[in-house]
PDB file of C-alpha atoms in Angstrom:
ATOM      1  CA  MET A   1      75.619 -66.009 -25.853  1.00  0.00           C
ATOM      2  CA  THR A   2      73.507 -67.803 -23.310  1.00  0.00           C
ATOM      3  CA  LEU A   3      76.187 -70.480 -22.645  1.00  0.00           C
ATOM      4  CA  ARG A   4      78.856 -67.845 -21.998  1.00  0.00           C
ATOM      5  CA  THR A   5      76.785 -66.246 -19.238  1.00  0.00           C
ATOM      6  CA  LEU A   6      75.796 -69.509 -17.479  1.00  0.00           C
ATOM      7  CA  THR A   7      79.279 -70.982 -17.123  1.00  0.00           C
ATOM      8  CA  PRO A   8      80.841 -68.304 -14.800  1.00  0.00           C
ATOM      9  CA  ILE A   9      77.701 -68.148 -12.635  1.00  0.00           C
ATOM     10  CA  LYS A  10      77.893 -71.911 -11.959  1.00  0.00           C
ATOM     11  CA  LYS A  11      81.624 -71.715 -11.177  1.00  0.00           C
ATOM     12  CA  TYR A  12      81.084 -68.740  -8.865  1.00  0.00           C
ATOM     13  CA  GLY A  13      78.373 -70.634  -6.952  1.00  0.00           C
ATOM     14  CA  ILE A  14      80.630 -73.655  -6.351  1.00  0.00           C
ATOM     15  CA  THR A  15      83.452 -71.414  -5.095  1.00  0.00           C
ATOM     16  CA  GLU A  16      81.220 -69.635  -2.602  1.00  0.00           C
ATOM     17  CA  ARG A  17      79.815 -72.897  -1.302  1.00  0.00           C
ATOM     18  CA  LYS A  18      83.264 -74.372  -0.775  1.00  0.00           C
ATOM     19  CA  LYS A  19      84.429 -71.181   0.907  1.00  0.00           C
ATOM     20  CA  ALA A  20      81.468 -71.371   3.299  1.00  0.00           C
ATOM     21  CA  GLU A  21      82.284 -75.012   4.051  1.00  0.00           C
ATOM     22  CA  LEU A  22      85.919 -74.099   4.731  1.00  0.00           C
ATOM     23  CA  ASP A  23      84.833 -71.262   7.002  1.00  0.00           C
ATOM     24  CA  ASN A  24      82.589 -73.619   8.972  1.00  0.00           C
ATOM     25  CA  LEU A  25      85.391 -76.171   9.244  1.00  0.00           C
ATOM     26  CA  THR A  26      87.770 -73.451  10.418  1.00  0.00           C
ATOM     27  CA  ILE A  27      85.325 -72.400  13.131  1.00  0.00           C
ATOM     28  CA  GLU A  28      84.944 -76.025  14.219  1.00  0.00           C
ATOM     29  CA  VAL A  29      88.739 -76.434  14.388  1.00  0.00           C
ATOM     30  CA  LEU A  30      89.099 -73.258  16.463  1.00  0.00           C
ATOM     31  CA  ASP A  31      86.313 -74.363  18.797  1.00  0.00           C
ATOM     32  CA  ALA A  32      87.936 -77.785  19.154  1.00  0.00           C
ATOM     33  CA  GLN A  33      91.319 -76.158  19.841  1.00  0.00           C
ATOM     34  CA  HIS A  34      89.773 -73.902  22.474  1.00  0.00           C
ATOM     35  CA  GLU A  35      88.148 -76.922  24.123  1.00  0.00           C
ATOM     36  CA  VAL A  36      91.516 -78.719  24.206  1.00  0.00           C
ATOM     37  CA  GLN A  37      93.120 -75.690  25.844  1.00  0.00           C
ATOM     38  CA  GLN A  38      90.377 -75.489  28.470  1.00  0.00           C
ATOM     39  CA  LEU A  39      90.566 -79.203  29.230  1.00  0.00           C
ATOM     40  CA  THR A  40      94.367 -79.005  29.457  1.00  0.00           C
ATOM     41  CA  THR A  41      94.002 -76.318  32.123  1.00  0.00           C
ATOM     42  CA  ILE A  42      91.443 -78.454  33.961  1.00  0.00           C
ATOM     43  CA  VAL A  43      93.720 -81.513  33.846  1.00  0.00           C
ATOM     44  CA  GLU A  44      96.634 -79.512  35.284  1.00  0.00           C
ATOM     45  CA  ALA A  45      94.383 -78.252  38.094  1.00  0.00           C
ATOM     46  CA  PHE A  46      93.265 -81.787  38.924  1.00  0.00           C
ATOM     47  CA  LYS A  47      96.891 -82.946  38.856  1.00  0.00           C
ATOM     48  CA  ALA A  48      97.787 -80.312  41.443  1.00  0.00           C
ATOM     49  CA  LYS A  49      94.759 -81.276  43.537  1.00  0.00           C
ATOM     50  CA  TYR A  50      95.631 -84.968  43.383  1.00  0.00           C
ATOM     51  CA  THR A  51      99.234 -84.232  44.397  1.00  0.00           C
ATOM     52  CA  LYS A  52      98.022 -82.303  47.464  1.00  0.00           C
ATOM     53  CA  PHE A  53      95.681 -85.087  48.492  1.00  0.00           C
ATOM     54  CA  LEU A  54      98.434 -87.650  48.047  1.00  0.00           C
ATOM     55  CA  ASN A  55     100.503 -85.595  50.475  1.00  0.00           C
ATOM     56  CA  PHE A  56      97.589 -85.510  52.918  1.00  0.00           C
ATOM     57  CA  LEU A  57      97.266 -89.283  52.528  1.00  0.00           C
ATOM     58  CA  LYS A  58     100.975 -89.754  53.224  1.00  0.00           C
ATOM     59  CA  ILE A  59     100.731 -87.687  56.403  1.00  0.00           C
ATOM     60  CA  ALA A  60      97.593 -89.587  57.488  1.00  0.00           C
ATOM     61  CA  GLU A  61      99.354 -92.886  56.849  1.00  0.00           C
ATOM     62  CA  GLU A  62     102.362 -91.786  58.907  1.00  0.00           C
ATOM     63  CA  ASN A  63     100.080 -90.666  61.745  1.00  0.00           C
ATOM     64  CA  ARG A  64      98.222 -93.966  61.619  1.00  0.00           C
ATOM     65  CA  ALA A  65     101.470 -95.940  61.742  1.00  0.00           C
ATOM     66  CA  GLN A  66     102.722 -93.786  64.610  1.00  0.00           C
ATOM     67  CA  ALA A  67      99.450 -94.168  66.509  1.00  0.00           C
ATOM     68  CA  LEU A  68      99.585 -97.939  66.012  1.00  0.00           C
ATOM     69  CA  ALA A  69     103.181 -98.045  67.253  1.00  0.00           C
ATOM     70  CA  ALA A  70     102.183 -96.020  70.333  1.00  0.00           C
ATOM     71  CA  LYS A  71      99.214 -98.320  70.929  1.00  0.00           C
ATOM     72  CA  ASP A  72     101.377-101.455  70.619  1.00  0.00           C
ATOM     73  CA  LEU A  73     103.991 -99.948  72.908  1.00  0.00           C
ATOM     74  CA  LEU A  74     101.271 -99.090  75.398  1.00  0.00           C
ATOM     75  CA  ASP A  75      99.977-102.663  75.315  1.00  0.00           C
ATOM     76  CA  GLU A  76     103.502-103.864  76.071  1.00  0.00           C
ATOM     77  CA  VAL A  77     103.850-101.357  78.902  1.00  0.00           C
ATOM     78  CA  VAL A  78     100.466-102.374  80.335  1.00  0.00           C
ATOM     79  CA  GLN A  79     101.449-106.034  80.210  1.00  0.00           C
ATOM     80  CA  ASN A  80     104.761-105.230  81.894  1.00  0.00           C
ATOM     81  CA  ALA A  81     102.883-103.284  84.547  1.00  0.00           C
ATOM     82  CA  PHE A  82     100.500-106.166  85.097  1.00  0.00           C
ATOM     83  CA  ASP A  83     103.334-108.690  85.315  1.00  0.00           C
ATOM     84  CA  LEU A  84     105.266-106.437  87.646  1.00  0.00           C
ATOM     85  CA  ARG A  85     102.222-105.940  89.836  1.00  0.00           C
ATOM     86  CA  SER A  86     101.629-109.704  90.021  1.00  0.00           C
ATOM     87  CA  ASN A  87     105.260-110.463  90.851  1.00  0.00           C
ATOM     88  CA  SER A  88     105.341-107.758  93.482  1.00  0.00           C
ATOM     89  CA  ASP A  89     102.193-109.004  95.219  1.00  0.00           C
ATOM     90  CA  ILE A  90     104.297-111.264  97.405  1.00  0.00           C
ATOM     91  CA  ALA A  91     105.846-108.222  99.097  1.00  0.00           C
ATOM     92  CA  PHE A  92     102.580-106.270  99.369  1.00  0.00           C
ATOM     93  CA  ASN A  93     102.312-106.519 103.185  1.00  0.00           C
ATOM     94  CA  GLU A  94     105.682-104.808 103.599  1.00  0.00           C
ATOM     95  CA  ILE A  95     104.527-101.598 101.888  1.00  0.00           C
ATOM     96  CA  VAL A  96     103.876 -99.031 104.610  1.00  0.00           C
ATOM     97  CA  ASN A  97     106.167 -96.021 104.779  1.00  0.00           C
ATOM     98  CA  ALA A  98     106.600 -95.607 101.029  1.00  0.00           C
ATOM     99  CA  ASP A  99     102.859 -95.593 100.300  1.00  0.00           C
ATOM    100  CA  ALA A 100     102.210 -91.861 100.820  1.00  0.00           C
ATOM    101  CA  LYS A 101     105.220 -90.789  98.759  1.00  0.00           C
ATOM    102  CA  ILE A 102     104.369 -93.114  95.885  1.00  0.00           C
ATOM    103  CA  LYS A 103     100.811 -91.820  95.803  1.00  0.00           C
ATOM    104  CA  GLU A 104     102.128 -88.297  95.452  1.00  0.00           C
ATOM    105  CA  VAL A 105     104.533 -89.321  92.677  1.00  0.00           C
ATOM    106  CA  ALA A 106     101.843 -91.315  90.889  1.00  0.00           C
ATOM    107  CA  GLN A 107      99.420 -88.408  91.133  1.00  0.00           C
ATOM    108  CA  GLU A 108     101.974 -86.020  89.663  1.00  0.00           C
ATOM    109  CA  MET A 109     102.770 -88.477  86.896  1.00  0.00           C
ATOM    110  CA  ARG A 110      99.085 -88.966  86.160  1.00  0.00           C
ATOM    111  CA  ASP A 111      98.569 -85.201  85.942  1.00  0.00           C
ATOM    112  CA  VAL A 112     101.477 -84.875  83.536  1.00  0.00           C
ATOM    113  CA  MET A 113     100.230 -87.791  81.453  1.00  0.00           C
ATOM    114  CA  ASP A 114      96.661 -86.501  81.360  1.00  0.00           C
ATOM    115  CA  LYS A 115      97.785 -83.054  80.228  1.00  0.00           C
ATOM    116  CA  LEU A 116     100.151 -84.458  77.616  1.00  0.00           C
ATOM    117  CA  ILE A 117      97.615 -86.865  76.137  1.00  0.00           C
ATOM    118  CA  TYR A 118      94.825 -84.300  76.258  1.00  0.00           C
ATOM    119  CA  THR A 119      97.023 -81.781  74.440  1.00  0.00           C
ATOM    120  CA  ALA A 120      97.987 -84.315  71.760  1.00  0.00           C
ATOM    121  CA  GLU A 121      94.347 -85.344  71.335  1.00  0.00           C
ATOM    122  CA  MET A 122      93.182 -81.757  70.916  1.00  0.00           C
ATOM    123  CA  ILE A 123      95.921 -81.022  68.373  1.00  0.00           C
ATOM    124  CA  ASN A 124      95.092 -84.143  66.373  1.00  0.00           C
ATOM    125  CA  ARG A 125      91.391 -83.294  66.402  1.00  0.00           C
ATOM    126  CA  LEU A 126      92.170 -79.758  65.269  1.00  0.00           C
ATOM    127  CA  ALA A 127      94.341 -81.127  62.448  1.00  0.00           C
ATOM    128  CA  THR A 128      91.510 -83.447  61.388  1.00  0.00           C
ATOM    129  CA  ILE A 129      89.003 -80.599  61.335  1.00  0.00           C
ATOM    130  CA  VAL A 130      91.316 -78.342  59.319  1.00  0.00           C
ATOM    131  CA  VAL A 131      92.075 -81.102  56.769  1.00  0.00           C
ATOM    132  CA  ARG A 132      88.359 -81.785  56.355  1.00  0.00           C
ATOM    133  CA  LYS A 133      87.720 -78.071  55.903  1.00  0.00           C
ATOM    134  CA  LYS A 134      90.547 -77.949  53.368  1.00  0.00           C
ATOM    135  CA  VAL A 135      88.778 -80.542  51.212  1.00  0.00           C
ATOM    136  CA  LYS A 136      85.734 -78.252  51.017  1.00  0.00           C
ATOM    137  CA  ASN A 137      87.591 -74.933  51.037  1.00  0.00           C
ATOM    138  CA  PRO A 138      90.869 -74.900  49.020  1.00  0.00           C
ATOM    139  CA  LEU A 139      91.511 -71.329  50.181  1.00  0.00           C
ATOM    140  CA  ILE A 140      92.657 -72.610  53.572  1.00  0.00           C
ATOM    141  CA  SER A 141      96.422 -72.210  53.770  1.00  0.00           C
ATOM    142  CA  ASP A 142      98.500 -75.331  53.106  1.00  0.00           C
ATOM    143  CA  GLU A 143     101.111 -73.839  55.422  1.00  0.00           C
ATOM    144  CA  LEU A 144      98.551 -73.777  58.245  1.00  0.00           C
ATOM    145  CA  ILE A 145      97.708 -77.434  57.671  1.00  0.00           C
ATOM    146  CA  THR A 146     101.368 -78.402  57.553  1.00  0.00           C
ATOM    147  CA  MET A 147     102.066 -76.429  60.733  1.00  0.00           C
ATOM    148  CA  ILE A 148      99.205 -78.053  62.651  1.00  0.00           C
ATOM    149  CA  GLN A 149     100.129 -81.528  61.429  1.00  0.00           C
ATOM    150  CA  THR A 150     103.743 -80.943  62.424  1.00  0.00           C
ATOM    151  CA  VAL A 151     102.672 -79.868  65.911  1.00  0.00           C
ATOM    152  CA  GLY A 152     100.424 -82.929  66.122  1.00  0.00           C
ATOM    153  CA  LYS A 153     103.281 -85.180  65.071  1.00  0.00           C
ATOM    154  CA  ASP A 154     105.547 -83.591  67.695  1.00  0.00           C
ATOM    155  CA  ALA A 155     102.885 -84.147  70.356  1.00  0.00           C
ATOM    156  CA  ASN A 156     102.525 -87.799  69.326  1.00  0.00           C
ATOM    157  CA  ASN A 157     106.300 -88.152  69.454  1.00  0.00           C
ATOM    158  CA  ALA A 158     106.255 -86.766  72.977  1.00  0.00           C
ATOM    159  CA  VAL A 159     103.675 -89.384  73.965  1.00  0.00           C
ATOM    160  CA  ALA A 160     105.729 -92.152  72.380  1.00  0.00           C
ATOM    161  CA  LEU A 161     108.894 -90.992  74.132  1.00  0.00           C
ATOM    162  CA  THR A 162     107.024 -90.852  77.421  1.00  0.00           C
ATOM    163  CA  LEU A 163     105.885 -94.413  76.898  1.00  0.00           C
ATOM    164  CA  VAL A 164     109.474 -95.453  76.235  1.00  0.00           C
ATOM    165  CA  ALA A 165     110.450 -93.753  79.490  1.00  0.00           C
ATOM    166  CA  LEU A 166     107.718 -95.658  81.298  1.00  0.00           C
ATOM    167  CA  LYS A 167     108.951 -98.893  79.774  1.00  0.00           C
ATOM    168  CA  SER A 168     112.457 -98.108  80.994  1.00  0.00           C
ATOM    169  CA  THR A 169     111.023 -97.378  84.435  1.00  0.00           C
ATOM    170  CA  PHE A 170     109.420-100.805  84.569  1.00  0.00           C
ATOM    171  CA  ALA A 171     112.660-102.429  83.438  1.00  0.00           C
ATOM    172  CA  SER A 172     114.618-100.704  86.194  1.00  0.00           C
ATOM    173  CA  GLN A 173     111.951-101.635  88.739  1.00  0.00           C
ATOM    174  CA  ALA A 174     112.118-105.291  87.712  1.00  0.00           C
ATOM    175  CA  ALA A 175     115.873-105.260  88.235  1.00  0.00           C
ATOM    176  CA  ASN A 176     115.415-104.054  91.818  1.00  0.00           C
ATOM    177  CA  MET A 177     113.135-106.909  92.879  1.00  0.00           C
ATOM    178  CA  GLU A 178     116.041-108.605  94.680  1.00  0.00           C
ATOM    179  CA  SER A 179     115.536-106.240  97.550  1.00  0.00           C
ATOM    180  CA  GLU A 180     112.461-106.637  99.761  1.00  0.00           C
ATOM    181  CA  ALA A 181     112.293-102.872 100.385  1.00  0.00           C
ATOM    182  CA  ALA A 182     112.582-102.240  96.635  1.00  0.00           C
ATOM    183  CA  ALA A 183     109.861-104.829  96.037  1.00  0.00           C
ATOM    184  CA  SER A 184     107.414-102.947  98.269  1.00  0.00           C
ATOM    185  CA  LEU A 185     108.179 -99.674  96.532  1.00  0.00           C
ATOM    186  CA  GLU A 186     108.014-101.394  93.179  1.00  0.00           C
ATOM    187  CA  TYR A 187     104.626-102.881  93.930  1.00  0.00           C
ATOM    188  CA  SER A 188     103.166 -99.553  94.993  1.00  0.00           C
ATOM    189  CA  GLN A 189     104.509 -97.829  91.908  1.00  0.00           C
ATOM    190  CA  SER A 190     103.330-100.586  89.612  1.00  0.00           C
ATOM    191  CA  MET A 191      99.867-100.353  91.166  1.00  0.00           C
ATOM    192  CA  LYS A 192      99.644 -96.634  90.529  1.00  0.00           C
ATOM    193  CA  LEU A 193     101.147 -96.821  87.079  1.00  0.00           C
ATOM    194  CA  TYR A 194      98.855 -99.661  86.098  1.00  0.00           C
ATOM    195  CA  GLU A 195      95.920 -97.632  87.370  1.00  0.00           C
ATOM    196  CA  ILE A 196      97.093 -94.601  85.387  1.00  0.00           C
ATOM    197  CA  LEU A 197      97.423 -96.710  82.262  1.00  0.00           C
ATOM    198  CA  THR A 198      94.162 -98.636  82.554  1.00  0.00           C
ATOM    199  CA  ARG A 199      92.026 -96.815  85.189  1.00  0.00           C
ATOM    200  CA  THR A 200      91.749-100.183  86.911  1.00  0.00           C
ATOM    201  CA  ASN A 201      92.896-100.990  90.455  1.00  0.00           C
ATOM    202  CA  ALA A 202      94.267-104.223  91.866  1.00  0.00           C
ATOM    203  CA  LYS A 203      90.765-105.639  92.294  1.00  0.00           C
ATOM    204  CA  GLY A 204      89.900-105.013  88.676  1.00  0.00           C
ATOM    205  CA  GLU A 205      87.553-102.169  89.598  1.00  0.00           C
ATOM    206  CA  ILE A 206      87.272 -98.887  87.700  1.00  0.00           C
ATOM    207  CA  ASN A 207      88.665 -95.930  89.608  1.00  0.00           C
ATOM    208  CA  PRO A 208      85.804 -93.358  89.639  1.00  0.00           C
ATOM    209  CA  GLU A 209      88.190 -90.517  90.531  1.00  0.00           C
ATOM    210  CA  GLN A 210      90.151 -91.013  87.329  1.00  0.00           C
ATOM    211  CA  LYS A 211      88.119 -89.729  84.391  1.00  0.00           C
ATOM    212  CA  VAL A 212      90.264 -91.125  81.572  1.00  0.00           C
ATOM    213  CA  SER A 213      93.187 -93.491  81.107  1.00  0.00           C
ATOM    214  CA  LEU A 214      96.228 -93.401  78.913  1.00  0.00           C
ATOM    215  CA  LYS A 215      95.082 -96.618  77.310  1.00  0.00           C
ATOM    216  CA  SER A 216      91.655 -95.269  76.368  1.00  0.00           C
ATOM    217  CA  LEU A 217      93.146 -92.062  74.996  1.00  0.00           C
ATOM    218  CA  LEU A 218      95.739 -93.814  72.840  1.00  0.00           C
ATOM    219  CA  TYR A 219      93.198 -96.356  71.620  1.00  0.00           C
ATOM    220  CA  GLU A 220      90.887 -93.489  70.710  1.00  0.00           C
ATOM    221  CA  ALA A 221      93.768 -91.685  68.997  1.00  0.00           C
ATOM    222  CA  TYR A 222      94.476 -94.827  66.973  1.00  0.00           C
ATOM    223  CA  GLU A 223      90.829 -95.127  65.917  1.00  0.00           C
ATOM    224  CA  THR A 224      90.844 -91.442  64.966  1.00  0.00           C
ATOM    225  CA  SER A 225      93.991 -91.911  62.892  1.00  0.00           C
ATOM    226  CA  LYS A 226      92.338 -94.815  61.050  1.00  0.00           C
ATOM    227  CA  THR A 227      89.297 -92.656  60.343  1.00  0.00           C
ATOM    228  CA  ASP A 228      91.510 -89.814  59.125  1.00  0.00           C
ATOM    229  CA  TYR A 229      93.358 -92.236  56.869  1.00  0.00           C
ATOM    230  CA  ARG A 230      90.119 -93.535  55.387  1.00  0.00           C
ATOM    231  CA  ILE A 231      88.964 -89.967  54.727  1.00  0.00           C
ATOM    232  CA  ALA A 232      92.286 -89.001  53.130  1.00  0.00           C
ATOM    233  CA  HIS A 233      92.319 -92.224  51.104  1.00  0.00           C
ATOM    234  CA  LYS A 234      88.808 -91.594  49.789  1.00  0.00           C
ATOM    235  CA  ALA A 235      89.636 -87.968  49.002  1.00  0.00           C
ATOM    236  CA  SER A 236      92.736 -88.979  47.026  1.00  0.00           C
ATOM    237  CA  ASN A 237      90.778 -91.660  45.165  1.00  0.00           C
ATOM    238  CA  ASP A 238      88.057 -89.148  44.298  1.00  0.00           C
ATOM    239  CA  ALA A 239      90.700 -86.695  43.082  1.00  0.00           C
ATOM    240  CA  LEU A 240      92.277 -89.442  40.971  1.00  0.00           C
ATOM    241  CA  LYS A 241      88.909 -90.302  39.422  1.00  0.00           C
ATOM    242  CA  GLN A 242      88.365 -86.634  38.590  1.00  0.00           C
ATOM    243  CA  LEU A 243      91.832 -86.450  37.053  1.00  0.00           C
ATOM    244  CA  ASN A 244      91.313 -89.595  34.974  1.00  0.00           C
ATOM    245  CA  HIS A 245      87.917 -88.350  33.787  1.00  0.00           C
ATOM    246  CA  ALA A 246      89.425 -85.006  32.782  1.00  0.00           C
ATOM    247  CA  LYS A 247      92.272 -86.793  30.978  1.00  0.00           C
ATOM    248  CA  ALA A 248      89.774 -88.931  29.080  1.00  0.00           C
ATOM    249  CA  GLN A 249      87.861 -85.831  28.029  1.00  0.00           C
ATOM    250  CA  LEU A 250      91.108 -84.142  27.000  1.00  0.00           C
ATOM    251  CA  ASN A 251      92.167 -87.159  24.934  1.00  0.00           C
ATOM    252  CA  LYS A 252      88.771 -87.261  23.234  1.00  0.00           C
ATOM    253  CA  ALA A 253      88.866 -83.527  22.529  1.00  0.00           C
ATOM    254  CA  THR A 254      92.438 -83.785  21.204  1.00  0.00           C
ATOM    255  CA  VAL A 255      91.486 -86.585  18.817  1.00  0.00           C
ATOM    256  CA  ASN A 256      88.507 -84.545  17.634  1.00  0.00           C
ATOM    257  CA  TRP A 257      90.683 -81.446  17.148  1.00  0.00           C
ATOM    258  CA  LYS A 258      93.299 -83.363  15.163  1.00  0.00           C
ATOM    259  CA  SER A 259      90.599 -84.991  13.068  1.00  0.00           C
ATOM    260  CA  LEU A 260      88.958 -81.651  12.273  1.00  0.00           C
ATOM    261  CA  SER A 261      92.350 -80.094  11.526  1.00  0.00           C
ATOM    262  CA  SER A 262      93.143 -82.906   9.099  1.00  0.00           C
ATOM    263  CA  GLY A 263      89.725 -82.510   7.493  1.00  0.00           C
ATOM    264  CA  LEU A 264      90.261 -78.762   7.115  1.00  0.00           C
ATOM    265  CA  THR A 265      93.661 -79.296   5.533  1.00  0.00           C
ATOM    266  CA  ALA A 266      92.256 -81.830   3.087  1.00  0.00           C
ATOM    267  CA  ALA A 267      89.244 -79.660   2.250  1.00  0.00           C
ATOM    268  CA  THR A 268      91.474 -76.619   1.696  1.00  0.00           C
ATOM    269  CA  ALA A 269      93.732 -78.587  -0.617  1.00  0.00           C
ATOM    270  CA  ALA A 270      90.758 -79.936  -2.551  1.00  0.00           C
ATOM    271  CA  ALA A 271      89.237 -76.451  -2.907  1.00  0.00           C
ATOM    272  CA  LEU A 272      92.489 -75.024  -4.205  1.00  0.00           C
ATOM    273  CA  ALA A 273      92.875 -77.858  -6.670  1.00  0.00           C
ATOM    274  CA  SER A 274      89.344 -77.519  -8.066  1.00  0.00           C
TER     275      SER A 274
END
């Protein structure tokens, strides 16, 4: 009589204990699955962020390359202007009547150059500010950034094309050196253009009336583009580190989830078999 009552109580206790263990394992599996889902969402978000920053880096790299090309072209133009000025020095005493007209032309050209470079500089600075703000505030419109960067690129293209035009001007001036009258005009123009480019006159003195030079502005633009590239490069690297860290966490959570799922399956099978 006593043995008959003890046997079912012992069996019932083992069944309840195993059921509780299975319930706990099930909760752990569900928690692990939920963690995997959350981390998957996080990884996708970091992927999107990294893609955006890679695009910013590409644009910064293009701007840097363009700024370097403009700087190198400017250096070539400055050297051509210097060479032209030196070669034209022989005919300097014959420059009289053309002096007033060339000053007017040079002044107009300087005004156009100053306005063009100033506009491009302001646009590039605005683009830099907006990109930096974008890093801190993702709500800023990507379309706005793209629009500003496109305008900045167009402005830089305008500067580069202007430099090409200046280079062509020097080439045409050099071809006209056979004429003494052309040499006097050429010398005057080369003097003004060289002064516009470098803010330096024939004596090597700084022109106090000219606040900035094309050379200083393009050199500054190149330095700014390098800074922007470094910022974009760091931002993309940081985004990549965040993505890799999230992936590592996701992989770890996935392994844990699969392990718990396997354990639950095995425990369920064992409980059913007992």
